[in-house]
Short mmCIF file of C-alpha atoms in Angstrom, two decimals:
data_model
loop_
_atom_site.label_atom_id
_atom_site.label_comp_id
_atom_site.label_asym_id
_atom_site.label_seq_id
_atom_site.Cartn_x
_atom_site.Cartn_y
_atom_site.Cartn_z
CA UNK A 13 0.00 0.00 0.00
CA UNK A 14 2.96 2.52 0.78
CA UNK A 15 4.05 1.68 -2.68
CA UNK A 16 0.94 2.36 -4.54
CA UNK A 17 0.68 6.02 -2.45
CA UNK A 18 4.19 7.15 -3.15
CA UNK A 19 3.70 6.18 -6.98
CA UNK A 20 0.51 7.86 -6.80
CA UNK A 21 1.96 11.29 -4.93
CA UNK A 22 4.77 11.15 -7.64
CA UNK A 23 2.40 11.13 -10.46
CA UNK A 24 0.02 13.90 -8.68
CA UNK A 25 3.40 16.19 -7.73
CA UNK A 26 4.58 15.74 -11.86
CA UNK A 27 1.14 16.48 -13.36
CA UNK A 28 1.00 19.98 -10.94
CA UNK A 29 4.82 21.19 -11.80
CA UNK A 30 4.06 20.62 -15.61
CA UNK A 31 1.14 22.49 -15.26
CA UNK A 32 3.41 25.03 -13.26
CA UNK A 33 5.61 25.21 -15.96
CA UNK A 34 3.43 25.62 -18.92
CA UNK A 35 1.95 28.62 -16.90
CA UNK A 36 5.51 30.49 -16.00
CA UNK A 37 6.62 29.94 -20.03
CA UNK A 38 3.17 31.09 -21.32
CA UNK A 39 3.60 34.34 -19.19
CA UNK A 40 6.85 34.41 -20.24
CA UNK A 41 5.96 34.89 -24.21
CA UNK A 42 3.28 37.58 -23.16
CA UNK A 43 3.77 40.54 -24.85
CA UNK A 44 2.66 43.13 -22.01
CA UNK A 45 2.58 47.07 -22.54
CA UNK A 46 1.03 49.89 -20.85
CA UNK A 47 -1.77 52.04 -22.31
CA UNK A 48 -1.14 55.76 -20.59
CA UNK A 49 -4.37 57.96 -20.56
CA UNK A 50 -5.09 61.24 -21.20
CA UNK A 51 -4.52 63.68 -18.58
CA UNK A 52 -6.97 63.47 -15.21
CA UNK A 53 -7.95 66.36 -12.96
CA UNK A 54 -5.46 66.43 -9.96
CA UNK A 55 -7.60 64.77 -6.93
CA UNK A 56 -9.18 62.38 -8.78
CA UNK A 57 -8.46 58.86 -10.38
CA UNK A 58 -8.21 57.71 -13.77
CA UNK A 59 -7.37 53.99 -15.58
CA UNK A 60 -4.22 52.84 -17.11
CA UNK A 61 -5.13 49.92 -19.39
CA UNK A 62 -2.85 46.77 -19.19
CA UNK A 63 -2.57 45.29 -22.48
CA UNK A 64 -1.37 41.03 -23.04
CA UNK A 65 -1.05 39.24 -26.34
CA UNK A 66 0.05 35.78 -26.40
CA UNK A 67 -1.22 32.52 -25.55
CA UNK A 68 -3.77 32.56 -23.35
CA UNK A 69 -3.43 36.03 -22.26
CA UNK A 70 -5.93 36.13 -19.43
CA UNK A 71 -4.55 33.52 -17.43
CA UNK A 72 -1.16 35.59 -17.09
CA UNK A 73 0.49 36.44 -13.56
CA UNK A 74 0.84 40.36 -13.40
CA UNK A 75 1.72 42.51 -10.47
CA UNK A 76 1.24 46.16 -10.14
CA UNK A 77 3.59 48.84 -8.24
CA UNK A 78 2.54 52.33 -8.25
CA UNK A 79 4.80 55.42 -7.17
CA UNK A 80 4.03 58.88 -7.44
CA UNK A 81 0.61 58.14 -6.76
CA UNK A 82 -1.97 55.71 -5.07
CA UNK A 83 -3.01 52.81 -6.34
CA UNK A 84 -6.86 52.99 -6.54
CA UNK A 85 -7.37 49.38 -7.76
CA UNK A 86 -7.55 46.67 -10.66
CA UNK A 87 -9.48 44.75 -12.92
CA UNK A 88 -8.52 41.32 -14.30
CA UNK A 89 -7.75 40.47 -17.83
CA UNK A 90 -10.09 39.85 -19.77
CA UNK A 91 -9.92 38.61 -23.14
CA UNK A 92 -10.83 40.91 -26.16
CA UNK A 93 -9.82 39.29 -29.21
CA UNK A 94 -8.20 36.30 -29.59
CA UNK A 95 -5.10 36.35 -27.99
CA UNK A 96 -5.37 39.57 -26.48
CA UNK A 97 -6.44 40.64 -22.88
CA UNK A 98 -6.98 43.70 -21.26
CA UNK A 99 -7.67 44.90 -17.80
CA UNK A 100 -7.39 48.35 -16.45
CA UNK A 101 -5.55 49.85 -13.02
CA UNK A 102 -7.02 52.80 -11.38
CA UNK A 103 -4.77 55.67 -9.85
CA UNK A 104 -4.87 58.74 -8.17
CA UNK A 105 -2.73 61.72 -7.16
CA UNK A 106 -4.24 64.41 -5.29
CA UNK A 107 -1.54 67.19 -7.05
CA UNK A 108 -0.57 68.12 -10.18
CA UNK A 109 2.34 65.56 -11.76
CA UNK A 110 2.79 61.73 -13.02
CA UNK A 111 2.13 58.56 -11.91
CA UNK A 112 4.27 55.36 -13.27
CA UNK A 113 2.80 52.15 -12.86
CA UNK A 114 5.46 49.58 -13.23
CA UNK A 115 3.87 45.65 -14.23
CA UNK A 116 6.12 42.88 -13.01
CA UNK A 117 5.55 39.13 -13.87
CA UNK A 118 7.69 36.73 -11.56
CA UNK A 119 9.52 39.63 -9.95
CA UNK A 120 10.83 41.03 -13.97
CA UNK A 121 9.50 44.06 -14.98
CA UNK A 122 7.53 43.82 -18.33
CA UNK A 123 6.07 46.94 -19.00
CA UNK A 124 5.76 50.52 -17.27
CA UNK A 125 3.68 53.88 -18.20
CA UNK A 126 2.30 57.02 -16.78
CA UNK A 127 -1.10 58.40 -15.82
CA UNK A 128 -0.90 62.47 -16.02
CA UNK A 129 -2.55 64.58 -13.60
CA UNK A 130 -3.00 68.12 -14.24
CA UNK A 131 -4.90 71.74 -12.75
CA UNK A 132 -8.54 71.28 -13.56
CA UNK A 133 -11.41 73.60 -13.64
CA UNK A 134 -15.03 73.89 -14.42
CA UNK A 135 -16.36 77.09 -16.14
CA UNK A 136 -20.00 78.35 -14.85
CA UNK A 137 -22.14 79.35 -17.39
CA UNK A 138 -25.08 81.88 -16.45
CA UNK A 139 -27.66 83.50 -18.49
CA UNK A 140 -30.67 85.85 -17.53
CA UNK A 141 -33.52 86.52 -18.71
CA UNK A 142 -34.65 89.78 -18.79
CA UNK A 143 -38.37 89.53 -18.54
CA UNK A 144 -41.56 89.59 -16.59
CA UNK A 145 -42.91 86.04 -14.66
CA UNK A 146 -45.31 85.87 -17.71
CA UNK A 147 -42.25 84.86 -19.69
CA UNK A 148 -41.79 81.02 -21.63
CA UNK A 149 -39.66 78.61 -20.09
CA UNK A 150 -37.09 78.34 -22.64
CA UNK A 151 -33.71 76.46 -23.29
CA UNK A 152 -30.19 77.74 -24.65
CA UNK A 153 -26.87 76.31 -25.44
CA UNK A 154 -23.71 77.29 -25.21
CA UNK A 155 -20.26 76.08 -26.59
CA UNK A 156 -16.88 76.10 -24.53
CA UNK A 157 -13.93 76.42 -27.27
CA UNK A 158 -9.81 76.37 -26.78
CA UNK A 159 -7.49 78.69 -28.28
CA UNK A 160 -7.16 76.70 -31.47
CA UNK A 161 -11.14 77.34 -31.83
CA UNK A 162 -11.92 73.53 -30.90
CA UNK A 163 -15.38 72.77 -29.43
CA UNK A 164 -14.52 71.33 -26.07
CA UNK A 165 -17.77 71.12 -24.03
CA UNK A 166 -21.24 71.87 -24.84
CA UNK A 167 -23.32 73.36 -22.36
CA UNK A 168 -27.36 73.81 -21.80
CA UNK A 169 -29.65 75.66 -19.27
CA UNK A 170 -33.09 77.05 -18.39
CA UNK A 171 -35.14 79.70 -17.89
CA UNK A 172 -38.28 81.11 -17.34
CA UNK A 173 -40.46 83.97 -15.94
CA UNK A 174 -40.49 82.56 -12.49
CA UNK A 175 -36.91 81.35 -12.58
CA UNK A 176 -35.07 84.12 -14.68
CA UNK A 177 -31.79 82.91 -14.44
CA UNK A 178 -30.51 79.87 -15.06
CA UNK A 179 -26.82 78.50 -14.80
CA UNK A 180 -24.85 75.47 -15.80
CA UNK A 181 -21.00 73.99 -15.49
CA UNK A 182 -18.92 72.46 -17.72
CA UNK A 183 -16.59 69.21 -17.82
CA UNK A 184 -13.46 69.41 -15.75
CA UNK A 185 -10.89 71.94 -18.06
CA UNK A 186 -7.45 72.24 -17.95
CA UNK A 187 -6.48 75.68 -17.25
CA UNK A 188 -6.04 78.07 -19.72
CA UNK A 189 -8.23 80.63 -21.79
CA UNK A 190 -11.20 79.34 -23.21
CA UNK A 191 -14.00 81.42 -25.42
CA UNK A 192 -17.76 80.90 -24.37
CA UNK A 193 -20.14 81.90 -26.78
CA UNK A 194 -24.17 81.65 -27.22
CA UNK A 195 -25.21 79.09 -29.89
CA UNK A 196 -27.97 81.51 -31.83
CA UNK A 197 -30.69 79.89 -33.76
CA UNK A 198 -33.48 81.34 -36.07
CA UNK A 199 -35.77 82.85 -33.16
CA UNK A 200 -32.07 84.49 -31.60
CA UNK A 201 -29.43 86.84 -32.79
CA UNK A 202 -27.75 89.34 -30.92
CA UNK A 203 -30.48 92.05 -31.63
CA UNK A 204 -33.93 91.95 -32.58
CA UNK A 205 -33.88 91.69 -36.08
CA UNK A 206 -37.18 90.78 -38.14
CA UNK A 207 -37.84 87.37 -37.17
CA UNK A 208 -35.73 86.92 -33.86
CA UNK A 209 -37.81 86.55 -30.37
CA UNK A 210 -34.90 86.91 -28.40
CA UNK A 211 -31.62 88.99 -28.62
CA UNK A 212 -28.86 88.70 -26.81
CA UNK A 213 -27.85 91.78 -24.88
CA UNK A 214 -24.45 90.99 -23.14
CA UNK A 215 -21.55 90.05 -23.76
CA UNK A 216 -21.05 91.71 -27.00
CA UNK A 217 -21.81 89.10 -30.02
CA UNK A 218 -22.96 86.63 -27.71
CA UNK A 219 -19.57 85.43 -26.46
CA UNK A 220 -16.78 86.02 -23.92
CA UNK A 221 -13.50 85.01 -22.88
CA UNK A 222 -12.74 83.59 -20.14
CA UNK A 223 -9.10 82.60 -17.89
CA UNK A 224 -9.61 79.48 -15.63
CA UNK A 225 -7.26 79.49 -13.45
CA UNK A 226 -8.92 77.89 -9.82
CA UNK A 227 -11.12 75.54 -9.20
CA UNK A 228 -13.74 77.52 -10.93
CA UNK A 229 -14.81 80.51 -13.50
CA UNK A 230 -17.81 82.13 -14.78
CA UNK A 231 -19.14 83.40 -18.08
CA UNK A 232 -22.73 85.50 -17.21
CA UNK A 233 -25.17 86.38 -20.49
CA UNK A 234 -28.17 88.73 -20.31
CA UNK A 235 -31.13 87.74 -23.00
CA UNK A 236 -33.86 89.85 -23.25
CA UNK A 237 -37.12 89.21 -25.23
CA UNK A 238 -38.04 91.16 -28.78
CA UNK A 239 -41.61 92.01 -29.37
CA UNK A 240 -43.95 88.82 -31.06
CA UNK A 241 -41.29 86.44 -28.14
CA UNK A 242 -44.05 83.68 -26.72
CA UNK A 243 -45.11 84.73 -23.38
CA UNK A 244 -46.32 81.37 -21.76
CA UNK A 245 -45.52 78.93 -19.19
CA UNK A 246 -45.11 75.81 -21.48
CA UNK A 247 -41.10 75.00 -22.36
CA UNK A 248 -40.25 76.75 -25.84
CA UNK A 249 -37.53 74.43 -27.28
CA UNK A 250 -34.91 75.91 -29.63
CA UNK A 251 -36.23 75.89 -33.35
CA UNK A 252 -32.82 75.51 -34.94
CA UNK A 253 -32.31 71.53 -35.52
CA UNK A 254 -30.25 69.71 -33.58
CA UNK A 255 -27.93 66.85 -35.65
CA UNK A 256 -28.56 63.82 -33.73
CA UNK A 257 -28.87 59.74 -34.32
CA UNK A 258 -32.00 58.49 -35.60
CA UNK A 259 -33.94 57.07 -32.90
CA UNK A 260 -33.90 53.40 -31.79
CA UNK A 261 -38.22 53.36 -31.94
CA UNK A 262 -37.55 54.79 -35.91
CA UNK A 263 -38.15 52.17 -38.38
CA UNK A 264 -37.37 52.67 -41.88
CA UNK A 265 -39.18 50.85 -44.99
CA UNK A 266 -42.61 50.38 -46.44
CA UNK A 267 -44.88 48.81 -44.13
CA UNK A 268 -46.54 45.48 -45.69
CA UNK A 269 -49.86 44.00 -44.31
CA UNK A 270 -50.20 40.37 -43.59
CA UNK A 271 -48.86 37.97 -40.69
CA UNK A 272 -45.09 39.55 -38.48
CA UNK A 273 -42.02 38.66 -39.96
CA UNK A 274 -40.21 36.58 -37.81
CA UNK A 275 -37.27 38.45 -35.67
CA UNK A 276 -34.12 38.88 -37.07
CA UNK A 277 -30.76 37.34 -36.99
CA UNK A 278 -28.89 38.59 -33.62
CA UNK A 279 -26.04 41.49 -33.45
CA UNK A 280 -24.03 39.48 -30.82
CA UNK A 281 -20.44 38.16 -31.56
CA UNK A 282 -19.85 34.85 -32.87
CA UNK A 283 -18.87 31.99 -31.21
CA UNK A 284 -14.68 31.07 -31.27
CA UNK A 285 -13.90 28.02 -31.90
CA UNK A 286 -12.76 25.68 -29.54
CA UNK A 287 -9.26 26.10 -28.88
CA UNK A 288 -7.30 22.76 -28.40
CA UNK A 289 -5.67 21.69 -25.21
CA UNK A 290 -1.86 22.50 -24.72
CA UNK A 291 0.46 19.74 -24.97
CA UNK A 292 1.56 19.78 -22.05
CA UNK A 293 -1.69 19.60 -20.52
CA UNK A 294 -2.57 16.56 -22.51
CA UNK A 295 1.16 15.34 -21.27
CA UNK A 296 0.18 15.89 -17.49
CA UNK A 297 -3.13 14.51 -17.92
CA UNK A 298 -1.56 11.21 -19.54
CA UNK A 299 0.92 10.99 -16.75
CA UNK A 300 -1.66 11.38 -13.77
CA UNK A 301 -3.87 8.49 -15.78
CA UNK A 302 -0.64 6.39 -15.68
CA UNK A 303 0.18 6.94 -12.58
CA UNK A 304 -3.08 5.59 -11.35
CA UNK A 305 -2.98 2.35 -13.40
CA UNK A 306 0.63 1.78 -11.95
CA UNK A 307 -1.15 1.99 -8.34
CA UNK A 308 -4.19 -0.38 -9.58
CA UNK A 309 -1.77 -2.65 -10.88
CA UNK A 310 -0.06 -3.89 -7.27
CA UNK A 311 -3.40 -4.14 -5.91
CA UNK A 312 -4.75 -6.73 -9.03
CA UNK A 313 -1.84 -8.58 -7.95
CA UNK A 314 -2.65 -8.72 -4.22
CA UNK A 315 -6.43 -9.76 -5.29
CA UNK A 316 -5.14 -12.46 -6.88
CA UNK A 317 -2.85 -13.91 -4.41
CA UNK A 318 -5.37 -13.89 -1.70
#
């Protein structure tokens, strides 16, 4: 009986360290690298993605060491195509500078990049209307650009006759100089020209600068109302069209009368193939099976004698 447990222990103990093995040399023909992000407000966190390609990516054995910084937390590979995985780290740094996240596998350092973390600001965007409480609720947009005249945030409010002023903030900025300007339509221009209900009296041309260079800044508008603007209570959305996505509930085509059809195919991803077993999983597996006709054998043996 001790004979048949020792062979049986040695066949166990080979199986697991071939296993071990294939594990430690499929990490170690990962191809790891670090996916920085774009720069975060200081005080709050942001992702580094962790990028593997090889064989079975997902199963690979990464550590994570932070400095600079704090390391938030992490999510586990996952696989997104085949033969590449990708999980993400989160950091933080509560003041401006970088963060390097170093990835080790068995105590070697694969891959390393930085998370940038910058002076952030919100602009406050106010406009008032300049009207009695009989006034129409109304909505207006405004556009946030950069030096270079790029769009960077897009910002709507309200107002009405019984709330005349209404005020909204934009995504977290970088600081710097930024332009904020009134988005006119075909009921607003920046005087009341034939066919405009409302003009806008301040800032000049509907826009202003502004400097952000704290926490926050503010850009104030006046509107006031030209003669013929609706004076009612019900919301008067902007008559200039919007560009948007066709809606979901929008079906195009020629309706036909007659029975449904049936539902069509799914959108969802097909199926990968099975992937075949490694070889030396197949070899481990063969060697535990061995092992335990070895330890069957003796045992036939003893049956027989007795």
């Amino acid at each position: 009986m001790r004979q048949i447990s020792r062979v049986f222990a040695a066949a166990i103990m080979f199986g697991a360290s071939l296993l071990a093995f294939q594990a430690a040399s499929a990490s170690s023909m990962l191809k790891v690298s670090v996916i920085s992000p774009r720069p975060a407000p200081a005080g709050f966190e942001t992702a580094l993605t962790v990028r593997a390609e090889g064989d079975q990516p997902e199963l690979a054995d990464l550590e994570y060491v932070v400095s600079g910084g704090e390391l938030v937390g992490a999510v586990s590979l996952n696989a997104v195509a085949p033969g590449v995985a990708e999980g993400n780290v989160y950091v933080r740094r509560d003041t401006p500078g970088e963060v390097t996240l170093t990835v080790q596998s068995g105590g070697a350092t694969v891959a390393s990049g930085t998370a940038k973390f910058a002076s952030y600001g919100q602009i406050e965007v106010s406009a008032t209307l300049a009207a009695d409480a009989h006034a129409s609720a109304r909505t207006w947009r405004f556009e946030l650009l950069d030096p270079s005249g790029q769009v960077v945030d897009t910002v709507s409010l309200a107002t009405s006759g019984d709330n005349p002023t209404g005020t909204a903030y934009s995504a977290w900025l970088p600081y710097g100089a930024y332009m904020v300007r009134q988005l006119l339509g075909k009921d607003t221009a920046t005087s009341c020209r034939a066919g405009a209900f409302y003009a806008v009296a301040s800032p000049a041309k509907g826009e202003t600068s502004v400097q952000l260079g704290a926490r926050s800044a503010s850009a104030a508008f006046t509107i006031e109302p030209c003669e013929g603007a609706p004076a009612s209570l019900a919301v008067s959305i902007p008559v200039d069209v919007i560009d948007t996505f066709v809606p979901i509930d929008e079906v195009l085509g020629a309706r036909q009368a007659g029975a449904p059809l049936p539902p069509a195919t799914g959108t969802g991803l097909a199926p990968q193939n099975a992937r075949p077993a490694a070889p030396l999983t197949l070899l481990a597996a063969a060697v535990a099976a061995a092992g335990l006709l070895i330890a069957a054998r003796p045992l036939a043996t003893m049956k027989r004698k007795k």
